[in-house]
């Protein structure tokens, strides 16, 4: 779809590319969410993350989310870029960009996309700590 | 038939693709029982989903030998 840009990449993400896709003359509001790797989780020190995806299904699920967002929030353009592979501290794991005519819908649409992505999209992160590594949400 | 494994399921089964040469489970519920009997740590997971042809599938969904099956442990993207 020409107003929706979904990519799963094993190279560093670019805020400019996400922004440039969604900017539109009919839209006064653009909201960007960037998910970055932080150095702690549940009291432990994280050294880096590894992301894995079931790529064709992840793209399908992200497309469903983008379509629902477009229909409900009247987003003009949506860009979702997710990184896979090794992602270091402070690096960008995901960028979501949305453009809408007015600002309220932009904030809501952006939040909807990241919240739903975290529930339904087949992407997994493995946390690397100082003394081991664990799949998040599947730790015994 | 091929069963794709991701995340912790890949660690548990030791494979990213399980080649199933014996009789194919009739439905998702039977597939779950099969995989948990062959790989008991799968039943210790809090939960996991099964995808058939890249769509989440309920336990009652029937499976054909030509279907693409995937084991989807709890997701953690974003």
CSV table of N, CA and C in Angstrom, one decimal, chain A residues 33 35 51-57 60-61 64 82 93-94 114 117-126 135-140, chain B residues 4-11 16 44-47 50-57 68-78:
chain,number,residue,atom,x,y,z
A,33,UNK,N,7.6,7.4,17.4
A,33,UNK,CA,8.1,6.7,18.5
A,33,UNK,C,9.3,5.9,18.2
A,35,UNK,N,11.9,3.1,19.8
A,35,UNK,CA,12.2,2.1,20.9
A,35,UNK,C,13.7,1.9,20.8
A,51,UNK,N,17.4,-9.5,18.3
A,51,UNK,CA,16.0,-9.7,17.8
A,51,UNK,C,15.9,-10.7,16.7
A,52,UNK,N,14.8,-11.5,16.8
A,52,UNK,CA,14.6,-12.5,15.8
A,52,UNK,C,13.1,-12.3,15.3
A,53,UNK,N,12.8,-12.6,14.0
A,53,UNK,CA,11.4,-12.5,13.6
A,53,UNK,C,11.0,-13.6,12.6
A,54,UNK,N,9.7,-13.9,12.6
A,54,UNK,CA,9.1,-14.8,11.6
A,54,UNK,C,8.7,-13.8,10.6
A,55,UNK,N,9.6,-13.5,9.7
A,55,UNK,CA,9.5,-12.2,8.9
A,55,UNK,C,8.2,-12.1,8.1
A,56,UNK,N,7.8,-13.1,7.3
A,56,UNK,CA,6.6,-12.9,6.5
A,56,UNK,C,5.3,-12.7,7.3
A,57,UNK,N,5.2,-13.4,8.5
A,57,UNK,CA,4.1,-13.2,9.3
A,57,UNK,C,4.1,-11.9,10.1
A,60,UNK,N,2.9,-9.3,7.8
A,60,UNK,CA,1.4,-9.5,7.7
A,60,UNK,C,0.7,-8.8,9.0
A,61,UNK,N,1.2,-9.2,10.1
A,61,UNK,CA,0.6,-8.6,11.4
A,61,UNK,C,0.8,-7.1,11.5
A,64,UNK,N,-1.7,-5.5,9.3
A,64,UNK,CA,-3.1,-5.4,9.9
A,64,UNK,C,-3.1,-4.3,10.9
A,82,UNK,N,11.3,-2.1,11.9
A,82,UNK,CA,11.8,-2.9,13.1
A,82,UNK,C,13.1,-3.5,12.7
A,93,UNK,N,15.7,0.1,18.0
A,93,UNK,CA,15.1,-1.2,17.7
A,93,UNK,C,13.9,-1.1,16.8
A,94,UNK,N,13.1,0.0,17.0
A,94,UNK,CA,11.9,0.2,16.3
A,94,UNK,C,11.6,1.6,16.1
A,114,UNK,N,2.5,0.9,18.7
A,114,UNK,CA,3.5,0.2,19.5
A,114,UNK,C,2.9,-0.8,20.5
A,117,UNK,N,1.8,-3.8,18.5
A,117,UNK,CA,2.9,-4.6,18.0
A,117,UNK,C,3.5,-5.5,19.1
A,118,UNK,N,3.6,-4.9,20.3
A,118,UNK,CA,4.1,-5.7,21.4
A,118,UNK,C,3.3,-6.9,21.8
A,119,UNK,N,2.0,-6.9,21.4
A,119,UNK,CA,1.1,-8.0,21.8
A,119,UNK,C,1.0,-9.1,20.7
A,120,UNK,N,1.1,-8.7,19.4
A,120,UNK,CA,0.7,-9.6,18.4
A,120,UNK,C,1.8,-10.0,17.3
A,121,UNK,N,2.8,-9.2,17.2
A,121,UNK,CA,3.7,-9.4,16.1
A,121,UNK,C,4.8,-10.4,16.4
A,122,UNK,N,5.0,-11.4,15.5
A,122,UNK,CA,6.0,-12.5,15.8
A,122,UNK,C,7.4,-12.0,15.7
A,123,UNK,N,7.9,-11.2,16.7
A,123,UNK,CA,9.3,-10.8,16.8
A,123,UNK,C,9.6,-11.1,18.3
A,124,UNK,N,10.9,-11.5,18.5
A,124,UNK,CA,11.3,-11.9,19.8
A,124,UNK,C,12.6,-11.2,20.1
A,125,UNK,N,12.8,-10.8,21.4
A,125,UNK,CA,14.1,-10.2,21.8
A,125,UNK,C,14.7,-11.1,22.8
A,126,UNK,N,16.0,-11.3,22.7
A,126,UNK,CA,16.8,-12.1,23.6
A,126,UNK,C,17.7,-11.1,24.3
A,135,UNK,N,15.4,-15.2,26.6
A,135,UNK,CA,14.3,-14.7,25.8
A,135,UNK,C,13.3,-14.0,26.7
A,136,UNK,N,13.1,-12.8,26.4
A,136,UNK,CA,12.1,-12.0,27.2
A,136,UNK,C,10.7,-12.6,27.1
A,137,UNK,N,10.0,-12.6,28.2
A,137,UNK,CA,8.7,-13.2,28.3
A,137,UNK,C,8.6,-14.7,28.3
A,138,UNK,N,9.8,-15.3,28.2
A,138,UNK,CA,9.8,-16.8,28.3
A,138,UNK,C,10.9,-17.3,29.2
A,139,UNK,N,11.2,-16.4,30.2
A,139,UNK,CA,12.2,-16.7,31.2
A,139,UNK,C,11.6,-17.6,32.3
A,140,UNK,N,12.3,-18.7,32.6
A,140,UNK,CA,11.7,-19.6,33.7
A,140,UNK,C,11.6,-18.9,35.0
B,4,UNK,N,8.2,-24.6,11.7
B,4,UNK,CA,9.2,-23.6,12.0
B,4,UNK,C,9.2,-23.3,13.5
B,5,UNK,N,10.4,-23.2,14.0
B,5,UNK,CA,10.5,-22.9,15.5
B,5,UNK,C,11.3,-21.6,15.7
B,6,UNK,N,10.8,-20.8,16.6
B,6,UNK,CA,11.4,-19.4,16.9
B,6,UNK,C,11.7,-19.3,18.3
B,7,UNK,N,12.6,-18.3,18.6
B,7,UNK,CA,12.9,-17.9,20.0
B,7,UNK,C,13.2,-19.1,20.8
B,8,UNK,N,12.6,-19.2,22.0
B,8,UNK,CA,12.9,-20.3,23.0
B,8,UNK,C,12.5,-21.6,22.4
B,9,UNK,N,11.5,-21.7,21.5
B,9,UNK,CA,11.1,-23.0,20.9
B,9,UNK,C,12.3,-23.5,20.1
B,10,UNK,N,13.1,-22.7,19.5
B,10,UNK,CA,14.2,-23.1,18.7
B,10,UNK,C,15.3,-23.7,19.7
B,11,UNK,N,15.4,-23.0,20.8
B,11,UNK,CA,16.4,-23.5,21.8
B,11,UNK,C,15.9,-24.9,22.4
B,16,UNK,N,15.7,-25.0,13.9
B,16,UNK,CA,14.8,-23.9,13.4
B,16,UNK,C,13.7,-24.5,12.5
B,44,UNK,N,6.3,-26.6,29.7
B,44,UNK,CA,6.7,-25.8,30.8
B,44,UNK,C,6.5,-24.3,30.5
B,45,UNK,N,6.4,-24.0,29.2
B,45,UNK,CA,6.3,-22.6,28.8
B,45,UNK,C,4.9,-22.1,29.3
B,46,UNK,N,4.8,-20.9,29.8
B,46,UNK,CA,3.6,-20.3,30.2
B,46,UNK,C,2.5,-20.4,29.1
B,47,UNK,N,2.9,-20.1,27.9
B,47,UNK,CA,2.0,-20.3,26.8
B,47,UNK,C,2.8,-20.2,25.5
B,50,UNK,N,0.3,-21.2,18.0
B,50,UNK,CA,0.6,-22.0,16.8
B,50,UNK,C,0.1,-21.1,15.6
B,51,UNK,N,0.9,-21.0,14.6
B,51,UNK,CA,0.5,-20.3,13.4
B,51,UNK,C,0.4,-21.3,12.2
B,52,UNK,N,-0.7,-21.2,11.5
B,52,UNK,CA,-0.9,-22.1,10.3
B,52,UNK,C,-1.0,-21.1,9.1
B,53,UNK,N,0.0,-21.3,8.2
B,53,UNK,CA,0.0,-20.4,7.0
B,53,UNK,C,0.1,-18.9,7.4
B,54,UNK,N,0.9,-18.6,8.4
B,54,UNK,CA,1.2,-17.3,8.8
B,54,UNK,C,0.0,-16.6,9.4
B,55,UNK,N,-1.0,-17.3,10.0
B,55,UNK,CA,-2.1,-16.8,10.7
B,55,UNK,C,-2.2,-17.5,12.1
B,56,UNK,N,-2.5,-16.8,13.1
B,56,UNK,CA,-2.7,-17.5,14.4
B,56,UNK,C,-3.8,-18.5,14.3
B,57,UNK,N,-3.6,-19.7,14.9
B,57,UNK,CA,-4.7,-20.7,14.7
B,57,UNK,C,-5.1,-21.2,16.1
B,68,UNK,N,2.1,-24.4,6.2
B,68,UNK,CA,3.3,-23.9,6.9
B,68,UNK,C,2.9,-23.7,8.3
B,69,UNK,N,3.6,-24.5,9.2
B,69,UNK,CA,3.2,-24.4,10.6
B,69,UNK,C,4.4,-23.7,11.3
B,70,UNK,N,4.1,-22.9,12.3
B,70,UNK,CA,5.1,-22.2,13.1
B,70,UNK,C,4.7,-22.3,14.6
B,71,UNK,N,5.7,-22.5,15.4
B,71,UNK,CA,5.5,-22.4,16.9
B,71,UNK,C,5.9,-21.0,17.3
B,72,UNK,N,5.0,-20.3,17.9
B,72,UNK,CA,5.1,-18.8,18.2
B,72,UNK,C,5.2,-18.7,19.8
B,73,UNK,N,6.4,-18.7,20.4
B,73,UNK,CA,6.4,-18.4,21.8
B,73,UNK,C,6.0,-17.0,22.1
B,74,UNK,N,5.8,-16.7,23.4
B,74,UNK,CA,5.4,-15.3,23.7
B,74,UNK,C,6.2,-14.3,23.0
B,75,UNK,N,5.6,-13.3,22.3
B,75,UNK,CA,6.3,-12.4,21.5
B,75,UNK,C,6.9,-11.3,22.4
B,76,UNK,N,7.9,-10.6,21.9
B,76,UNK,CA,8.6,-9.6,22.6
B,76,UNK,C,9.3,-8.6,21.7
B,77,UNK,N,8.5,-8.2,20.7
B,77,UNK,CA,9.1,-7.1,19.8
B,77,UNK,C,8.9,-5.8,20.4
B,78,UNK,N,9.5,-4.8,19.6
B,78,UNK,CA,9.3,-3.4,20.1
B,78,UNK,C,10.3,-3.0,21.1
